[in-house]
Short mmCIF file of C-alpha atoms and ligand atoms in Angstrom, two decimals:
data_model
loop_
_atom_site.label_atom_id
_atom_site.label_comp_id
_atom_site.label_asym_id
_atom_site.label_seq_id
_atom_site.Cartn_x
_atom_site.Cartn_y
_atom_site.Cartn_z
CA UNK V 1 4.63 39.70 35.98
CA UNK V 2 8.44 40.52 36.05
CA UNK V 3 11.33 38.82 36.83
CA UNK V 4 14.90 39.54 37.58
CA UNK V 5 18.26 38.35 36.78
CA UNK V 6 21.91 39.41 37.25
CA UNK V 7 25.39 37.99 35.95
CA UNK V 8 28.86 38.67 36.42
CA UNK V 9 31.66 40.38 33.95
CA UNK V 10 34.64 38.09 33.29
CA UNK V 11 38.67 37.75 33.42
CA UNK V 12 40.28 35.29 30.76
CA UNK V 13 43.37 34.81 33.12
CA UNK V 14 44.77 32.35 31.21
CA UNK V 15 44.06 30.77 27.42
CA UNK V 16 42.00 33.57 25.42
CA UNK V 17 42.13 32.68 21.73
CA UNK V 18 43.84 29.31 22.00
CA UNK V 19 40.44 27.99 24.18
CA UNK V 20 38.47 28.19 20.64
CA UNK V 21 40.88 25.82 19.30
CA UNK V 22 40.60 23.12 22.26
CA UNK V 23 43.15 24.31 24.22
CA UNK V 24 42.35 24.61 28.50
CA UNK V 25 41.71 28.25 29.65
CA UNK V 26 41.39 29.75 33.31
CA UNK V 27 38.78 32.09 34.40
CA UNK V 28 36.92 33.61 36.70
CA UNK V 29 34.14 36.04 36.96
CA UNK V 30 34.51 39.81 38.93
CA UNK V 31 32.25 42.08 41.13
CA UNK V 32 30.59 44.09 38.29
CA UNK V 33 27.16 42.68 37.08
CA UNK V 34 24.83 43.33 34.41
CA UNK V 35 20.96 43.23 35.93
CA UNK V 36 18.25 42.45 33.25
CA UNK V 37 14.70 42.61 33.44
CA UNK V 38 11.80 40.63 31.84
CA UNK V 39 7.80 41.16 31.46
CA UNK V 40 5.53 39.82 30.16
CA UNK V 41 3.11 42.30 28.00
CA UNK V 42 -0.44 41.90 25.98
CA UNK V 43 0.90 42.80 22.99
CA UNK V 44 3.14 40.92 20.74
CA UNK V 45 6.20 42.78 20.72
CA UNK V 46 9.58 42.89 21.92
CA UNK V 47 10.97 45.83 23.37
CA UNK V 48 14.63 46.62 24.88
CA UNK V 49 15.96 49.00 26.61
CA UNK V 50 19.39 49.54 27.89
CA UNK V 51 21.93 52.45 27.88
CA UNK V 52 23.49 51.67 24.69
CA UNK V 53 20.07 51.78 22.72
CA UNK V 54 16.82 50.92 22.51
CA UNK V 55 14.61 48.05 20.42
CA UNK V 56 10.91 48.13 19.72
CA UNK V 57 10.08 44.94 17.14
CA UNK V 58 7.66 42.80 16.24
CA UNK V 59 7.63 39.26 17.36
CA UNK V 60 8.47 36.01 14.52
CA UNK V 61 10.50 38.01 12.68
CA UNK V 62 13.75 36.12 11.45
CA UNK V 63 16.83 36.49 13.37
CA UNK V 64 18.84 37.40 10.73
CA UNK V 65 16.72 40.55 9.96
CA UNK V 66 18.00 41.98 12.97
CA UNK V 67 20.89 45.01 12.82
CA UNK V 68 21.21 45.68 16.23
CA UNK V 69 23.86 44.89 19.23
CA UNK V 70 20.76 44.04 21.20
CA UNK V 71 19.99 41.19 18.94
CA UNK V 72 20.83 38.45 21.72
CA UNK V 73 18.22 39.82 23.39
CA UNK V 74 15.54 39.78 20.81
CA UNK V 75 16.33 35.87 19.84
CA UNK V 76 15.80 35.08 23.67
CA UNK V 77 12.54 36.76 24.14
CA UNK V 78 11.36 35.34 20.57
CA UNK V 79 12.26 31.66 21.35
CA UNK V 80 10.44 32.21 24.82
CA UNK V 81 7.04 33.36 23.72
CA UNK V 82 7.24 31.02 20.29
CA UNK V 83 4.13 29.36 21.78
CA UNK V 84 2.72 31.85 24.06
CA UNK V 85 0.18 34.47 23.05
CA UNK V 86 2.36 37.26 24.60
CA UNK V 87 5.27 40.25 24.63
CA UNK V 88 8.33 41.00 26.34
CA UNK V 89 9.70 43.78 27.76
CA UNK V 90 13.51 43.83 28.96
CA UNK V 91 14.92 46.68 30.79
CA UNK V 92 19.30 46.41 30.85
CA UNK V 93 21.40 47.95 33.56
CA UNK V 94 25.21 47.62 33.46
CA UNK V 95 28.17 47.99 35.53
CA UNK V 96 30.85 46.25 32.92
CA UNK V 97 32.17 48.25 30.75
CA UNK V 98 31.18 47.69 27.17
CA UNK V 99 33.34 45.94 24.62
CA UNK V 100 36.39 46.06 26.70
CA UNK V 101 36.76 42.15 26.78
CA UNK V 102 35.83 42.28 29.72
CA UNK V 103 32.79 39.73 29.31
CA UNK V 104 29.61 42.22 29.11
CA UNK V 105 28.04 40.65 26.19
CA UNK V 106 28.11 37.16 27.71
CA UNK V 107 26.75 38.15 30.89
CA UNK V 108 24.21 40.14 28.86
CA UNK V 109 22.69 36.56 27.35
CA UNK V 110 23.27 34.79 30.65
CA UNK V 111 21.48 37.22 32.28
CA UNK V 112 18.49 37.72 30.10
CA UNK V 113 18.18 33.83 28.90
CA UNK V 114 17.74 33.71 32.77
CA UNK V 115 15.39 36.69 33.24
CA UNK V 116 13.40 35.98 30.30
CA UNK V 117 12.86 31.93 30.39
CA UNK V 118 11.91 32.55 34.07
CA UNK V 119 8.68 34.56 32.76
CA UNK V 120 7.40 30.92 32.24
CA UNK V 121 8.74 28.54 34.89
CA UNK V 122 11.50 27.00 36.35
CA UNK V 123 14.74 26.49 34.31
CA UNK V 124 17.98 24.82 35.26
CA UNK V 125 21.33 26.40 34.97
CA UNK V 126 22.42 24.31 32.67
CA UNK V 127 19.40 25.21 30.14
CA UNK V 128 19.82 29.07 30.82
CA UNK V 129 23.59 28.51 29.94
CA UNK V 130 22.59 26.62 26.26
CA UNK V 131 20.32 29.15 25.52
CA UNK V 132 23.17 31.94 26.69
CA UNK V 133 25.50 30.29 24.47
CA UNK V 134 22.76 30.06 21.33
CA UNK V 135 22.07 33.79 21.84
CA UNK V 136 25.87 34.79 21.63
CA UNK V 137 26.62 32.92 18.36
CA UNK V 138 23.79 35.46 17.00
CA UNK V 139 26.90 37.88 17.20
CA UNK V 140 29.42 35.77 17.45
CA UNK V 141 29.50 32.72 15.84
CA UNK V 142 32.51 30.78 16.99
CA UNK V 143 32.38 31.31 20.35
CA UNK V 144 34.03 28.94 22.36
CA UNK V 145 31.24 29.39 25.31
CA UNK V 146 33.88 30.07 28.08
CA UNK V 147 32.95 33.55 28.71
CA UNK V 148 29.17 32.50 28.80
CA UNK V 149 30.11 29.34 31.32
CA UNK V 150 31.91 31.92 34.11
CA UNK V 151 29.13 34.41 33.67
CA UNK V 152 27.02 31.36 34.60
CA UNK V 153 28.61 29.66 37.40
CA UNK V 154 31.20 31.99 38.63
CA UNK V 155 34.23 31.85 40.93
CA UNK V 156 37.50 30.60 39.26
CA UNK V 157 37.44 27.81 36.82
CA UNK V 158 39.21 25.61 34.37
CA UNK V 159 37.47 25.63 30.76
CA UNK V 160 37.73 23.51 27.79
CA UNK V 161 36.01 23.43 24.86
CA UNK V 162 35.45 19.97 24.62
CA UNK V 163 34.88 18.47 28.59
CA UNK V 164 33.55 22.11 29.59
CA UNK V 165 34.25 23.39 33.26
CA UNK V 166 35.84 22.27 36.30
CA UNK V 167 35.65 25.50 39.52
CA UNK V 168 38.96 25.35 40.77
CA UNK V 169 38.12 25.50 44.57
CA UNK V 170 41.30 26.93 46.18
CA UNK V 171 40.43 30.42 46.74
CA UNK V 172 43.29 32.33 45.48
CA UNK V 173 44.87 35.24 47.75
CA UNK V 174 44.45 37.71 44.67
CA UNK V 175 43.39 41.09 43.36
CA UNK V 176 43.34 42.34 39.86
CA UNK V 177 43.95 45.59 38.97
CA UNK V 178 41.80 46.05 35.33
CA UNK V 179 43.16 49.09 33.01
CA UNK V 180 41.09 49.98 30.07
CA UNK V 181 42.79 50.94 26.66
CA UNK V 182 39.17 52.58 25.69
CA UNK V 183 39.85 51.28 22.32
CA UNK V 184 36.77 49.20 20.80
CA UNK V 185 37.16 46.15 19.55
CA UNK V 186 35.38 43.50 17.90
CA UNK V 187 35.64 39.52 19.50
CA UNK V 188 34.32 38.48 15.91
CA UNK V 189 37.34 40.05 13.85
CA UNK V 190 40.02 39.60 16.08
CA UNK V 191 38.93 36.09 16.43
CA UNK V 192 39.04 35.94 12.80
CA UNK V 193 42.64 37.91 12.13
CA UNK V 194 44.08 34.80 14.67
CA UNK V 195 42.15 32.42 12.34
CA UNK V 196 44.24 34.02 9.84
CA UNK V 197 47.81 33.75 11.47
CA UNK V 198 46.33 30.06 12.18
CA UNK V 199 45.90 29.57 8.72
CA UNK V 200 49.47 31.15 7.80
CA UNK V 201 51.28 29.77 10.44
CA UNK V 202 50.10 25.97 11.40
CA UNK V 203 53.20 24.92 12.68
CA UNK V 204 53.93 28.05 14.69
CA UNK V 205 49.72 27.88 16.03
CA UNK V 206 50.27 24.40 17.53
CA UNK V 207 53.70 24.74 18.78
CA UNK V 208 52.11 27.71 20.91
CA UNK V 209 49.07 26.02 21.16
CA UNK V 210 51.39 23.55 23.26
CA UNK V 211 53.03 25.77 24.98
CA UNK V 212 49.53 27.29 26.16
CA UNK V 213 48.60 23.99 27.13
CA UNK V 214 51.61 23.53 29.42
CA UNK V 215 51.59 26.90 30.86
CA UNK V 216 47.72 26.65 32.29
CA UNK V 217 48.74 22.84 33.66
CA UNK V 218 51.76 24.24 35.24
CA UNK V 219 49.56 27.67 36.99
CA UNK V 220 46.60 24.71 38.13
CA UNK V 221 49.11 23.51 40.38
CA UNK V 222 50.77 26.89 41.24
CA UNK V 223 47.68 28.57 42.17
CA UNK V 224 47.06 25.56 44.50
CA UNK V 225 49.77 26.65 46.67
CA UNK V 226 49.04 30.12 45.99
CA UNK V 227 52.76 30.69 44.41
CA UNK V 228 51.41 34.41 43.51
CA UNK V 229 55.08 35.44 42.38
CA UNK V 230 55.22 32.23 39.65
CA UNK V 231 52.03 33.03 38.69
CA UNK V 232 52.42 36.20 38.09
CA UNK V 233 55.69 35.11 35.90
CA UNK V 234 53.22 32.69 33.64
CA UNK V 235 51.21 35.82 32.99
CA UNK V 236 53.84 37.64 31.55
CA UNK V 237 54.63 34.67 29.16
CA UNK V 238 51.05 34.36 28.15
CA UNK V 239 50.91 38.10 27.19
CA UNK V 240 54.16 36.89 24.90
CA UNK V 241 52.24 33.88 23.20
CA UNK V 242 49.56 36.68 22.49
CA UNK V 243 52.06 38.87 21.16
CA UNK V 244 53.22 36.35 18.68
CA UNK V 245 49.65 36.13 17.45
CA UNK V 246 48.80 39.75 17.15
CA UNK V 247 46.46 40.48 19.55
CA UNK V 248 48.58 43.66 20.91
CA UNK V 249 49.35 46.69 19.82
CA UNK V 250 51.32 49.89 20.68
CA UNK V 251 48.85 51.63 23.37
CA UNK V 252 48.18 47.74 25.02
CA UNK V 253 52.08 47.21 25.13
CA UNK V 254 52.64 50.37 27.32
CA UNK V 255 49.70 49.38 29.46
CA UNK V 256 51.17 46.18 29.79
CA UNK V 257 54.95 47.81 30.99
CA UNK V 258 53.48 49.25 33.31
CA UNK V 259 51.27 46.83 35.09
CA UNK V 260 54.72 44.40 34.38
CA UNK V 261 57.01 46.63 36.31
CA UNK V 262 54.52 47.63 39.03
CA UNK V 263 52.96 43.68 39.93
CA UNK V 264 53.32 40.38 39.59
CA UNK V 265 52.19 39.91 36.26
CA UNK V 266 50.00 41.70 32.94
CA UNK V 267 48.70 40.48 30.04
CA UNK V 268 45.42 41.35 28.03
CA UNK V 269 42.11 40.00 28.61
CA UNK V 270 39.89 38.51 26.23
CA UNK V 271 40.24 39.57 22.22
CA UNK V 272 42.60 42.01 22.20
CA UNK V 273 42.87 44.85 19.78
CA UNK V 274 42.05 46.87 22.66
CA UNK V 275 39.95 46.78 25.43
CA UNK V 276 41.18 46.02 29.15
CA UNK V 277 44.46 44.53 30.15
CA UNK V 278 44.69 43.38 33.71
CA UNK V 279 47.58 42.79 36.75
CA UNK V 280 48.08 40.62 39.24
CA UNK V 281 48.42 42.37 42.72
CA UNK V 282 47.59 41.42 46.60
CA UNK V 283 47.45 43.80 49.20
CA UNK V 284 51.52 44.76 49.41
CA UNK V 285 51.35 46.45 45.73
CA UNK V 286 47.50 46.66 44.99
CA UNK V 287 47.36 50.60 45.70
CA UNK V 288 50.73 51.76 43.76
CA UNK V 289 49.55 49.27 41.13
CA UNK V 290 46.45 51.32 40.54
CA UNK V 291 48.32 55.31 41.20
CA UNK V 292 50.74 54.14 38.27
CA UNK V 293 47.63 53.66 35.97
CA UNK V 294 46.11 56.16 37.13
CA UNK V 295 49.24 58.83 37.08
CA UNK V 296 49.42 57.78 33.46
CA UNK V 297 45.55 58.70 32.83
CA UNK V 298 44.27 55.19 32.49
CA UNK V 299 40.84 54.39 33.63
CA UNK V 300 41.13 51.36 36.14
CA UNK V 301 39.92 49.73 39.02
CA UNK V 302 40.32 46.85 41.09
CA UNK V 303 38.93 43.69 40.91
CA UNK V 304 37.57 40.75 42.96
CA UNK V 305 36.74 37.32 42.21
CA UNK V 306 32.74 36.76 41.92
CA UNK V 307 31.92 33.67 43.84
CA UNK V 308 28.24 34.29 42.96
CA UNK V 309 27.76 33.56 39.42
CA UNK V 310 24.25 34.29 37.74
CA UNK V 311 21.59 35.49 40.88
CA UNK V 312 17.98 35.37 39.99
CA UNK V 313 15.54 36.94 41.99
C1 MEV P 1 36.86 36.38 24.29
O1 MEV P 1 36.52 36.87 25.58
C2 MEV P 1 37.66 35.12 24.40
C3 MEV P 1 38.09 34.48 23.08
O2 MEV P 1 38.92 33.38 23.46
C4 MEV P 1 36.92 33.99 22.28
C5 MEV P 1 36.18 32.80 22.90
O3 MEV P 1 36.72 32.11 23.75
O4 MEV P 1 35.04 32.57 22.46
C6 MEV P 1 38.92 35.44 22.25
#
């Protein structure tokens, strides 16, 4: 018996960072999807497979025993056959790119706590996003569960920490254009160095941690009346905020002149440290938008808003 389950990659459009201290983010999920699938075997194993490596364990072994980046994985499929007398096998097949901030890991445990609890019965949303959530702190521990809630339930949405999502049902007259730094980052340690500067700098953290706060009230409205220009202008001043907390660096701030001067609007996407940055475009800048990045030998493509969210099948 298989079964079959595919999320969507993510944009943090507005909020990254300041979200896992209570502050409101935006987001909203793009067309690239991880698929994952799940069977059930006789033997009591579990085995992985994906492009960036493969897993072959026994079953009840302790989570913390477990070295590998597939380790999400392997706590889903042991929690789902803790009381049955079978294996799992889980086949992975990505479009996101990896570790670009871009959201693969999270739609990695949406996916699979989907494909895998399916194996034995029906399962709400709701449950497939808890145990998504559960599986991420196995590599990342302070998660704020945005990235996990848009792989879930798609389309563009407001996020908080404490009161969770709320779609924001204007569809916006937008494109992204995504560049790619190629530099690898970790969410765990950058969310840790801001924890530092945090730590440092309280007063400076919640006086930006205000300004955050008013910024992503102030674009709710804007995008309402799809004010793509203003929008584009709060972008811009999030990418400062981010700045100030020392997310960027050298190769991300030339990425991010040029999507500035060429669009509405760039910032960085998710951790930081490296990874994607992205731009705000519709259809009168879209193309030169991506022949600038490209011209300049950055890998990029354009984006569109997933409406979908996590498709099982
Ligand atoms: C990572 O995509 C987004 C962060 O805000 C972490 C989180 O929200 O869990 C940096």
């Amino acid at each position: 018996m298989k079964s079959k389950a595919s999320a969507p990659g993510k944009v943090i459009l507005f909020g990254e960072h300041f979200v896992v201290y209570g502050v409101k983010a935006i987001l909203c999920s793009i067309d690239k999807r991880v698929t994952v699938t799940a069977e059930k075997t006789n033997e009591r194993k579990i085995s992985i497979n994906s492009k960036i490596g493969k897993l072959d364990l026994e079953a009840d072994k302790s989570i913390f025993e477990i070295n590998s980046p597939l380790k999400p994985f392997y706590y889903l499929a042991n929690k789902a056959i803790k009381n049955e007398n079978s294996g799992i096998h889980i086949e992975i097949d990505s479009e996101i790119p990896l570790g670009a901030g871009l959201g693969s890991s999270s739609a990695c445990c949406v996916a699979g706590a989907a494909a895998i609890f399916k194996l034995f019965g029906e399962i709400s949303k709701e449950k497939i996003l808890e145990y998504a959530i559960e599986a991420e702190r196995t590599i990342f521990e302070n998660t704020s569960g945005a990235d996990c809630t848009v792989c879930t339930y798609g389309g563009i949405m407001e996020y908080d920490k404490n009161n969770g999502f709320k779609k924001i049902e204007d569809e916006p007259n937008f494109q992204l254009v995504i560049a790619n730094s190629n530099i690898e980052h970790s969410t765990q340690s950058m969310v840790s160095n801001v924890k530092e500067f945090e730590n440092k700098n309280k007063e400076k953290f919640s006086e930006l941690s205000e300004l955050e706060s008013k910024l992503v009230e102030d674009v709710l409205k804007l995008v309402k009346e799809n004010k793509i220009d203003e929008i584009g202008e709060k972008i811009n001043q999030n990418q400062k905020y981010l700045e100030i907390i020392g997310i960027s660096n050298n190769e991300l701030t030339k990425m991010i002149k040029i999507g500035q001067e060429s669009s509405f609007g760039a910032k960085i996407t998710g951790s930081g440290g490296g990874g994607c940055i992205f731009t705000l475009t519709n259809e009168s800048n879209l193309q030169q938008v991506l022949k600038k990045f490209k011209d300049s030998n950055y890998e990029c493509f354009s984006s569109k808003i997933d409406f979908k969210g996590l498709n099982t099948f």
